[in-house]
């Protein structure tokens, strides 16, 4: 069964490159460009995983992650940031820094 | 007093000495003068008394001679014969017998024969001048003279002195024997007698005067010249009186027995007091001499006392002006010498204290400057960090997209030509390098508080050494009993990472060694030294290497050491360059020991 991941970032090229890489790795992908869109997409399409940028217009990644977590407690969500991950208070959610160490990301997703 | 208090002791002491000398000399001189004057007066009085006795005797002798002469005239037979037979032809012979005899006959004005009532029975030698002198009214005292002659044992008497213009004359009378109502009367004038005056001057001195006159002061004579009667004094007593001319004189007076006369013997007080005056002059000279000599000696002595005091004052003034090294020379061992010693000791103490104070101020200023610089550096770092954070965040996104793109291309083109793969590799590495630079920049935006923990120095170091791998030879000298430190392990790791990176870069691929040496300082710190074998840091850079944005590297933004020092200080430690300029560099990282030692 093909795994499905929702890619959320306000940077369209970031979303596009990640989408293509995930496709190469055999994932189905969904795309969202804001926190609101991400919640909407998850509610309507029900992805297995979410990878979401933190700094976005609107409610932002951290608030969207909290909302999703309340509705889908089992849904694994990975946050991305251009800031230093250590400086963020993201609760127990894993946070990865941009540029993304992709081999490490796939290892994380496989586990 | 105010004026005097401002004067120097150098002036005051001689002045006081002079005043003292003057007081002493004046008191002693006055006392001596008074005693001397009294003694001189006593001597003079004694002399006057003796002289007056001698004069009295000589006078009495003269009077006796006069008495004898008039008695002789009264006893002449021609005179008695005329009286026995009045109106006889014996009158011319009797008149001739009345002619003056004895010494100085020219002094006899007229010789008369009188009865009790004063009628002139006969008279002789009446010259025209004598007649002029014996003018009317000269004879008013006749009854008293006649009575005195009749009552006296010798039958003779002298009348009061009379004055007619400048001539002094007097009568003498003698009772004719056998004719108690008849008298021989001789009028004599007093002549100035230069011989007796010279004699007098010889005995008394030229200023002396001897005079006599009527007891009732109606006429008075000095050597035959009319004079004013001197003031009356007690008979035989020496007394001082003031003459009409204002001259003070010392004199003695007394009545002349058997006559209506009194004598006066005197000389000027200034003659008497001349030795006393001479004494005063001498004393004045001595006083003047004493004042000069005493004043000079006092000046010398006061100078000897005042000079060290002035020297002290000068030194104190100099110190007050800031010449803190001023001292006085100690040339004596008395109280002034000890004062100079005490002054020098005090000045040394002041100098030492001032130096200590200056050192303390300098140290305090230095510390304040360091604190200010540290604060300024941190503020600058904070601003740079804030900027770096914003820029870094914005750059990381495109870097992320680029990295994704390269990853995608490498993934879909495993069989691409070598050039394509090489160029993709170049892109990947440059993206990684850019990422590192941005990460370093983002480290400056650290806003998280310092979380100090009890950590092992050895553990911190081995973590960093693993990270840097085996690109260079590293010699680590870390005693196993080195104390644990209280720092944020992430921060301390960053500092060590930076120091090691710098050391490795300094060696720059040449054969070389990086040495790490850790020691407890003994006062609550651990000191980790990181040395390399590179060329070291030039002198002109040593003061700037901890400044943000200073770098000598072709690549780098010059934040490593600034950041390291900022992090170390935030953890209660420091980072410093401890090697000399142009020698292989050694940096020391100071960390506080765990357990509250600091």
XYZ file of C-alpha atoms in Angstrom:
709
model
C 0.000 0.000 0.000
C 1.387 3.345 -1.048
C 2.167 5.720 1.849
C 0.737 9.224 1.660
C 2.397 12.343 2.976
C 1.063 15.901 3.171
C 3.737 18.506 2.335
C 2.987 21.962 3.823
C 5.067 25.089 3.075
C 4.278 28.569 1.823
C 7.320 28.305 -0.497
C 5.953 26.667 -3.635
C 9.371 25.564 -4.925
C 10.114 23.896 -1.606
C 6.837 22.012 -1.878
C 7.554 21.079 -5.479
C 11.097 19.764 -4.921
C 9.976 17.739 -1.885
C 7.016 16.391 -3.825
C 9.302 15.161 -6.648
C 11.783 13.610 -4.229
C 8.974 11.812 -2.342
C 7.597 10.587 -5.632
C 11.026 9.188 -6.484
C 10.921 7.336 -3.158
C 7.481 5.941 -4.002
C 5.303 8.150 -1.816
C 1.920 9.633 -2.679
C 1.885 13.323 -1.802
C -0.617 16.026 -0.996
C 0.220 19.735 -1.014
C -0.832 22.615 1.173
C 0.517 26.178 1.369
C -0.720 27.282 4.782
C -1.743 25.913 8.158
C -5.448 26.283 7.375
C -5.056 24.459 4.065
C -3.122 21.699 5.805
C -5.921 21.123 8.377
C -8.475 21.191 5.581
C -6.485 18.708 3.439
C -5.951 16.310 6.316
C -9.631 16.414 7.248
C -10.726 15.722 3.673
C -7.944 13.371 2.476
C -6.480 11.725 5.602
C -2.691 11.445 5.010
C -0.395 8.994 6.851
C 2.249 11.600 7.571
C 2.581 15.371 7.574
C 5.765 17.388 6.969
C 5.096 21.077 7.678
C 7.051 24.304 7.753
C 6.700 26.352 10.922
C 6.933 29.898 9.655
C 3.968 30.496 7.399
C 1.357 33.199 6.958
C -1.876 32.577 8.826
C -1.965 30.319 11.866
C 1.568 29.002 11.198
C 3.020 25.548 11.567
C 3.057 25.258 15.371
C -0.652 26.194 15.782
C -1.655 23.967 12.827
C 0.321 21.073 14.316
C -1.532 21.507 17.661
C -4.903 21.568 15.893
C -4.054 18.470 13.845
C -2.676 16.708 16.896
C -5.944 17.272 18.784
C -7.998 15.820 15.902
C -5.516 13.123 14.839
C -3.502 12.126 17.914
C -1.860 9.200 16.078
C -0.814 11.249 13.047
C 3.017 11.643 12.886
C 3.864 15.275 12.096
C 7.425 16.451 11.281
C 8.092 20.174 11.520
C 10.614 22.023 9.362
C 12.297 25.291 10.262
C 14.811 27.731 8.864
C 15.540 28.750 12.458
C 17.615 26.800 14.918
C 15.462 23.881 16.119
C 16.894 24.294 19.631
C 15.403 27.755 19.883
C 11.844 26.511 19.247
C 9.308 25.195 21.688
C 7.643 22.532 19.566
C 6.562 20.220 22.344
C 7.373 16.556 21.592
C 7.133 16.958 17.802
C 10.346 16.248 15.848
C 11.793 19.364 14.230
C 14.292 19.285 11.377
C 16.377 22.183 10.099
C 16.476 23.468 6.577
C 18.295 22.595 4.344
C 16.870 19.173 5.103
C 19.236 16.270 5.556
C 17.108 14.089 3.207
C 18.743 10.686 3.841
C 18.239 11.296 7.578
C 14.614 12.308 6.926
C 13.825 9.104 5.065
C 15.479 7.069 7.805
C 13.221 8.881 10.316
C 10.101 8.264 8.162
C 10.912 4.607 7.723
C 11.284 3.996 11.448
C 47.719 92.411 66.935
C 46.540 91.254 63.565
C 49.429 93.042 61.953
C 51.853 91.565 64.468
C 50.488 88.037 64.082
C 51.153 88.174 60.341
C 54.763 89.116 60.878
C 57.444 86.453 60.689
C 58.941 85.137 63.893
C 62.209 86.225 62.329
C 61.015 89.809 62.824
C 59.076 89.310 66.021
C 61.808 87.608 68.049
C 64.429 90.347 67.532
C 61.711 92.932 68.131
C 60.776 91.271 71.421
C 64.454 91.034 72.381
C 64.979 94.720 71.602
C 61.904 95.728 73.588
C 63.035 93.550 76.507
C 66.535 94.996 76.460
C 65.134 98.512 76.298
C 62.800 97.813 79.213
C 65.569 96.339 81.356
C 68.074 99.069 80.531
C 65.482 101.810 81.005
C 64.330 100.418 84.353
C 67.836 99.887 85.660
C 69.019 103.253 84.354
C 66.078 105.084 85.842
C 66.592 103.382 89.195
C 70.315 104.102 89.074
C 69.644 107.657 87.962
C 67.261 108.274 90.854
C 69.715 106.835 93.389
C 72.619 108.661 91.835
C 70.707 111.930 91.728
C 69.710 111.613 95.352
C 73.306 110.865 96.317
C 74.534 113.810 94.262
C 71.965 116.071 95.895
C 73.038 114.870 99.309
C 76.665 115.517 98.441
C 75.792 118.950 97.096
C 73.787 119.755 100.218
C 76.660 118.682 102.400
C 78.996 120.810 100.404
C 76.592 123.750 100.561
C 76.321 123.446 104.324
C 80.096 123.310 104.704
C 80.551 126.254 102.358
C 77.872 128.303 104.062
C 79.618 127.782 107.368
C 82.918 128.880 105.846
C 81.297 131.892 104.197
C 79.478 132.759 107.395
C 82.734 132.740 109.316
C 84.472 134.822 106.683
C 81.524 137.216 106.698
C 81.595 137.495 110.436
C 85.301 138.249 110.257
C 84.655 141.038 107.757
C 81.829 142.411 109.928
C 84.056 142.358 112.949
C 86.663 144.364 110.984
C 83.980 146.862 109.974
C 82.853 147.140 113.601
C 86.416 147.718 114.696
C 86.866 150.466 112.088
C 83.687 152.403 113.005
C 84.412 151.933 116.726
C 87.847 153.375 116.125
C 86.322 156.419 114.418
C 83.842 156.901 117.284
C 86.670 156.842 119.809
C 88.728 159.520 118.103
C 89.505 162.355 120.527
C 88.520 164.978 117.940
C 85.055 163.505 117.755
C 84.639 163.115 121.508
C 86.171 166.568 122.066
C 83.673 168.120 119.652
C 80.828 166.496 121.528
C 82.194 167.595 124.898
C 82.127 171.213 123.751
C 79.562 171.712 121.127
C 79.795 174.762 118.958
C 83.514 174.931 119.744
C 86.044 175.675 117.059
C 87.004 171.958 117.193
C 84.403 171.146 114.509
C 86.746 171.200 111.457
C 89.217 168.813 113.197
C 86.388 166.476 114.124
C 85.098 166.498 110.564
C 88.594 165.615 109.345
C 88.707 162.757 111.844
C 85.553 161.365 110.289
C 87.362 160.911 106.925
C 87.287 157.319 105.708
C 90.087 154.945 106.631
C 90.737 151.247 106.084
C 90.513 149.213 102.836
C 88.607 150.534 99.830
C 87.984 154.038 101.180
C 86.254 154.872 97.878
C 83.429 152.613 98.996
C 82.576 154.925 101.812
C 79.895 157.327 100.645
C 79.698 159.488 103.741
C 80.659 159.509 107.390
C 78.329 161.332 109.804
C 78.022 162.210 113.429
C 74.412 162.144 114.553
C 72.277 162.596 117.576
C 69.538 160.166 118.614
C 66.975 161.922 116.514
C 69.077 161.525 113.411
C 70.175 165.072 113.108
C 73.550 165.237 111.370
C 75.938 167.146 113.605
C 78.916 166.682 111.301
C 79.521 164.913 108.025
C 82.531 164.179 105.833
C 83.603 163.064 102.351
C 80.361 163.744 100.720
C 81.188 163.570 97.014
C 78.642 164.787 94.494
C 78.008 161.198 93.464
C 77.454 160.155 97.091
C 74.996 163.022 97.525
C 73.099 161.791 94.448
C 72.988 158.240 95.828
C 71.983 159.378 99.294
C 68.840 161.061 98.073
C 65.754 161.730 100.091
C 64.099 158.812 101.830
C 67.230 156.686 102.233
C 67.230 157.315 105.998
C 63.814 155.954 106.997
C 65.219 153.135 109.151
C 67.297 155.433 111.472
C 65.437 154.884 114.746
C 65.798 151.075 114.401
C 69.523 151.411 113.572
C 70.144 153.783 116.489
C 68.270 151.475 118.849
C 70.206 148.437 117.598
C 73.555 150.186 118.092
C 72.579 151.363 121.612
C 71.337 147.849 122.517
C 74.332 145.950 121.199
C 77.175 144.948 123.454
C 79.703 146.345 121.001
C 77.743 149.588 120.611
C 77.662 149.073 116.859
C 74.981 147.974 114.397
C 74.443 147.501 110.672
C 71.419 148.871 108.843
C 69.347 147.360 106.081
C 70.708 147.375 102.525
C 69.402 150.204 100.358
C 69.230 150.422 96.624
C 69.513 153.504 94.506
C 69.379 152.661 90.828
C 72.205 150.090 90.465
C 74.022 150.910 93.628
C 73.588 148.924 96.836
C 74.646 150.644 100.004
C 74.107 150.340 103.717
C 74.714 152.236 106.952
C 76.649 151.144 109.982
C 76.422 153.013 113.307
C 78.485 153.161 116.498
C 77.629 154.852 119.807
C 80.239 157.458 120.713
C 81.784 156.511 124.085
C 80.609 158.805 126.848
C 77.844 160.240 124.618
C 75.077 157.602 124.532
C 72.870 159.847 122.377
C 75.522 160.403 119.690
C 76.465 158.047 116.898
C 79.044 157.776 114.195
C 77.305 156.609 110.983
C 79.208 155.338 107.908
C 77.440 154.807 104.623
C 79.211 152.337 102.396
C 78.401 151.092 98.975
C 78.961 147.521 97.881
C 81.430 147.191 95.037
C 81.730 144.399 92.589
C 84.776 142.578 93.749
C 86.321 140.573 90.921
C 88.863 139.018 93.207
C 86.329 137.629 95.606
C 84.190 136.511 92.680
C 87.109 134.558 91.202
C 87.743 133.059 94.596
C 84.099 132.095 94.847
C 84.152 130.550 91.403
C 87.204 128.576 92.389
C 85.464 127.158 95.408
C 81.935 126.703 94.050
C 82.368 126.581 90.306
C 81.536 129.303 87.827
C 77.823 128.615 88.019
C 77.662 129.123 91.754
C 76.264 132.246 93.297
C 76.602 133.825 96.675
C 74.304 136.676 97.549
C 73.027 138.436 100.558
C 70.421 141.009 101.367
C 67.811 142.110 103.821
C 65.912 139.427 105.661
C 62.718 141.173 104.499
C 63.961 140.832 100.874
C 63.704 144.591 100.192
C 67.205 144.720 98.663
C 69.532 141.989 97.652
C 73.013 141.911 96.226
C 75.343 139.560 94.550
C 78.906 140.778 94.497
C 77.681 144.335 94.859
C 75.135 144.125 92.023
C 71.435 144.438 92.829
C 69.604 141.200 92.265
C 66.186 139.865 92.995
C 65.936 138.155 96.363
C 65.870 134.394 96.059
C 62.833 132.560 97.459
C 63.064 132.167 101.189
C 63.896 128.785 102.608
C 64.219 127.386 106.087
C 67.442 128.697 107.650
C 70.359 126.307 107.279
C 68.346 123.799 105.184
C 69.311 122.900 101.622
C 66.386 123.296 99.244
C 65.695 123.383 95.553
C 64.045 126.353 93.959
C 63.320 127.725 90.551
C 64.928 130.970 89.549
C 63.093 133.736 87.737
C 64.743 132.608 84.461
C 63.375 129.115 84.965
C 66.636 127.608 86.039
C 66.420 125.096 88.837
C 68.936 125.696 91.605
C 70.023 124.066 94.808
C 70.580 126.478 97.618
C 70.960 127.227 101.342
C 70.008 130.374 103.226
C 70.400 131.764 106.678
C 70.335 134.999 108.686
C 73.588 136.779 109.400
C 73.848 137.217 113.144
C 73.934 140.744 114.427
C 72.620 142.226 111.174
C 69.233 142.531 109.456
C 70.713 140.530 106.619
C 70.504 137.025 105.299
C 72.774 135.175 102.883
C 72.006 132.765 100.068
C 74.405 130.259 98.565
C 73.299 128.249 95.526
C 74.307 126.516 92.365
C 72.334 125.218 89.419
C 70.839 121.765 89.783
C 72.160 120.773 86.361
C 75.685 121.226 87.630
C 74.894 119.023 90.582
C 73.212 116.486 88.350
C 75.826 116.571 85.604
C 77.381 113.206 86.629
C 73.905 111.667 86.654
C 73.255 113.021 83.176
C 76.599 111.796 82.014
C 75.677 108.425 83.516
C 72.390 108.504 81.600
C 74.225 109.277 78.405
C 76.558 106.372 79.007
C 73.608 104.144 79.806
C 71.851 105.291 76.644
C 74.921 104.400 74.608
C 75.071 101.015 76.336
C 71.352 100.557 75.675
C 71.774 101.425 72.023
C 74.684 99.000 71.762
C 72.734 96.293 73.597
C 69.750 96.816 71.324
C 71.865 96.437 68.212
C 73.842 93.449 69.493
C 70.830 91.846 71.221
C 68.610 92.394 68.204
C 71.226 90.855 65.942
C 71.726 87.859 68.254
C 67.969 87.369 68.541
C 67.729 87.531 64.748
C 70.466 84.912 64.433
C 68.801 82.603 66.963
C 65.310 83.073 65.534
C 66.678 82.469 62.040
C 68.129 79.215 63.251
C 64.698 78.221 64.548
C 62.617 79.740 61.795
C 64.610 78.413 58.838
C 63.764 74.733 59.441
C 60.140 75.732 60.006
C 60.127 77.674 56.727
C 61.702 74.683 55.021
C 58.946 72.481 56.444
C 56.298 74.957 55.320
C 57.827 74.991 51.840
C 57.819 71.198 51.651
C 54.220 71.042 52.896
C 53.199 73.618 50.278
C 55.022 71.626 47.602
C 53.152 68.476 48.614
C 49.905 70.433 48.579
C 50.755 71.548 45.015
C 51.189 67.897 44.088
C 54.973 67.516 44.346
C 54.352 64.477 46.467
C 58.038 63.504 46.641
C 59.050 66.664 48.532
C 61.080 66.036 51.714
C 63.069 68.149 54.141
C 66.730 67.633 54.979
C 67.330 66.570 58.590
C 70.362 68.487 59.881
C 69.753 68.408 63.620
C 68.681 66.095 66.362
C 66.647 68.442 68.540
C 62.858 68.896 68.527
C 62.971 70.584 65.111
C 65.034 67.722 63.741
C 62.502 65.245 65.102
C 59.708 67.351 63.636
C 61.423 67.195 60.230
C 61.746 63.410 60.637
C 58.076 63.118 61.556
C 57.155 65.289 58.583
C 59.162 63.099 56.199
C 57.551 59.970 57.651
C 54.120 61.527 57.199
C 54.942 62.618 53.642
C 56.118 59.071 52.807
C 52.909 57.692 54.254
C 50.896 60.173 52.182
C 52.880 59.264 49.080
C 52.405 55.513 49.642
C 48.702 55.942 50.337
C 48.310 58.091 47.267
C 50.103 55.552 45.089
C 47.925 52.765 46.479
C 44.873 54.896 45.868
C 45.982 55.681 42.324
C 46.669 52.013 41.684
C 43.246 51.138 43.081
C 41.605 53.808 40.932
C 43.552 52.630 37.898
C 42.561 49.040 38.581
C 38.957 50.080 39.141
C 39.012 52.153 35.959
C 40.544 49.227 34.069
C 37.890 46.874 35.381
C 35.181 49.343 34.531
C 36.653 49.738 31.041
C 36.755 45.977 30.622
C 33.172 45.698 31.822
C 32.144 48.460 29.428
C 33.992 46.828 26.560
C 32.456 43.482 27.414
C 29.013 45.038 27.504
C 29.636 46.884 24.241
C 30.887 43.675 22.623
C 27.801 41.796 23.791
C 25.482 44.509 22.572
C 27.259 44.531 19.249
C 27.051 40.757 19.098
C 23.362 40.893 19.983
C 22.670 43.342 17.159
C 24.748 41.291 14.728
C 23.003 38.157 16.016
C 19.595 39.661 15.541
C 20.445 40.673 11.998
C 22.093 37.307 11.324
C 19.047 35.508 12.610
C 16.733 37.354 10.228
C 19.053 37.057 7.235
C 19.999 33.470 8.070
C 16.394 32.425 8.258
C 15.645 33.950 4.912
C 18.700 32.335 3.287
C 18.117 28.899 4.742
C 14.869 28.521 2.845
C 16.387 29.016 -0.635
C 19.391 26.928 0.432
C 16.908 24.222 1.401
C 15.208 24.397 -1.990
C 18.583 24.304 -3.757
C 19.732 21.350 -1.677
C 16.472 19.544 -2.505
C 16.972 20.314 -6.180
C 20.540 18.975 -6.216
C 19.414 15.883 -4.290
C 16.615 15.319 -6.823
C 18.951 15.731 -9.805
C 21.569 13.370 -8.341
C 18.769 10.903 -7.622
C 17.300 10.899 -11.146
C 20.617 11.042 -13.002
C 22.698 8.187 -11.528
C 24.177 7.605 -14.940
C 24.785 11.194 -15.879
C 28.110 12.149 -17.479
C 30.965 12.661 -14.983
C 31.008 16.421 -15.613
C 27.333 16.691 -14.619
C 27.935 14.638 -11.474
C 31.036 16.701 -10.628
C 29.185 19.956 -11.039
C 26.286 18.680 -8.965
C 28.887 17.798 -6.332
C 30.300 21.317 -6.488
C 26.797 22.719 -5.992
C 26.139 20.367 -3.068
C 29.394 21.304 -1.287
C 28.928 25.016 -1.787
C 25.379 24.724 -0.483
C 26.746 22.843 2.538
C 29.394 25.549 3.084
C 26.798 28.265 2.836
C 24.669 26.364 5.293
C 27.560 26.194 7.753
C 28.152 29.912 7.479
C 24.499 30.574 8.049
C 24.488 28.162 10.989
C 27.438 29.987 12.537
C 25.573 33.226 12.064
C 22.499 31.767 13.655
C 24.533 30.739 16.696
C 24.833 34.450 17.400
C 21.093 34.777 17.619
C 21.215 32.535 20.661
C 18.575 33.921 22.926
C 18.193 30.930 25.167
C 19.427 31.468 28.708
C 22.611 29.800 29.881
C 21.925 26.393 31.449
C 24.967 25.729 33.556
C 25.526 22.162 34.643
C 28.133 20.138 36.429
C 30.164 18.699 33.544
C 33.483 16.927 32.948
C 36.185 18.837 31.099
C 37.485 15.584 29.590
C 34.045 14.738 28.263
C 33.552 18.197 26.712
C 36.950 17.942 24.989
C 36.570 14.405 23.680
C 33.203 15.343 22.125
C 34.810 18.163 20.166
C 37.904 16.137 19.223
C 35.673 13.433 17.748
C 33.875 16.073 15.702
C 37.140 17.404 14.233
C 38.290 13.903 13.423
C 41.897 13.094 12.736
C 42.846 15.808 10.290
C 45.746 16.900 12.538
C 47.789 15.450 15.348
C 46.278 16.432 18.680
C 48.135 16.016 21.983
C 45.797 16.267 24.923
C 47.137 16.644 28.454
C 44.156 16.369 30.769
C 44.790 15.080 34.318
C 42.194 12.537 35.350
C 41.586 14.365 38.622
C 40.825 17.709 36.975
C 37.843 19.305 38.770
C 34.448 19.259 37.093
C 33.188 22.600 35.825
C 29.860 24.447 35.984
C 29.038 25.579 32.422
C 26.378 25.201 29.743
C 27.782 22.164 27.864
C 26.481 23.443 24.518
C 28.181 26.826 25.021
C 31.432 25.340 26.285
C 31.367 22.945 23.342
C 30.983 25.855 20.924
C 33.939 27.643 22.486
C 36.182 24.579 22.327
C 34.971 23.874 18.772
C 35.937 27.374 17.752
C 39.364 27.270 19.421
C 40.137 23.881 17.874
C 38.940 25.034 14.425
C 41.180 28.080 14.638
C 44.163 26.002 15.740
C 43.668 23.535 12.925
C 43.259 26.320 10.397
C 46.432 28.006 11.708
C 48.436 24.909 10.895
C 46.819 25.130 7.462
C 47.583 21.655 6.247
C 51.273 21.847 7.177
C 52.691 19.209 9.479
C 51.907 20.439 12.961
C 50.498 19.605 16.310
C 47.576 20.968 18.266
C 48.196 20.716 22.016
C 45.472 20.781 24.607
C 46.405 21.202 28.223
C 43.968 21.482 31.136
C 44.914 22.495 34.695
C 43.155 23.614 37.846
C 44.253 27.163 38.644
C 43.849 26.636 42.386
C 41.533 29.584 42.814
C 38.291 28.093 41.597
C 38.884 27.780 37.853
C 40.017 25.268 35.272
C 42.229 26.608 32.553
C 42.190 24.836 29.171
C 44.962 25.940 26.847
C 44.764 25.239 23.115
C 48.097 25.748 21.297
C 49.042 25.295 17.689
C 52.347 25.335 15.819
C 51.271 27.976 13.343
C 52.808 31.393 12.763
C 51.014 33.065 15.661
C 49.179 36.371 15.786
C 50.925 39.614 14.759
C 51.188 42.357 17.345
C 48.882 44.696 15.427
C 46.087 42.103 15.552
C 46.291 41.092 19.208
C 44.009 43.889 20.365
C 41.397 43.236 17.670
C 40.993 39.499 17.459
C 38.137 39.471 19.962
C 36.265 42.213 18.108
C 33.179 41.068 16.168
C 33.624 41.058 12.381
C 37.431 41.112 12.614
C 39.040 38.375 10.556
C 42.279 37.623 8.726
C 40.854 34.579 7.018
C 40.007 34.566 3.325
C 36.718 33.042 4.329
C 34.987 33.855 7.541
C 33.022 36.684 8.973
C 35.094 37.225 12.091
C 32.688 36.109 14.744
C 34.378 33.012 16.185
C 36.547 34.525 18.916
C 34.056 37.309 19.691
C 31.361 34.695 20.122
C 33.665 32.422 22.144
C 34.555 35.174 24.573
C 30.922 36.252 24.874
C 29.832 32.687 25.599
C 32.690 32.078 28.051
C 31.901 35.269 29.984
C 28.189 34.389 30.037
C 29.291 31.190 31.805
C 31.458 32.938 34.419
C 34.696 32.310 32.554
C 36.745 33.931 29.813
C 38.828 33.339 26.698
C 42.187 35.070 26.242
C 45.250 35.022 24.017
C 48.160 34.088 26.304
C 51.040 33.703 23.837
C 53.335 36.525 22.803
C 52.812 38.214 19.411
C 54.228 36.323 16.408
C 54.781 33.177 18.467
C 52.718 30.072 17.864
C 49.342 30.952 19.293
C 48.013 29.726 22.616
C 44.470 30.533 23.712
C 43.280 29.936 27.262
C 39.672 29.018 28.047
C 38.867 29.667 31.701
C 35.936 27.716 33.174
C 34.541 28.025 36.703
C 34.903 24.907 38.861
C 31.635 23.196 39.873
C 30.568 23.191 43.503
C 30.191 26.861 44.230
C 33.885 27.691 44.604
C 33.222 30.965 42.857
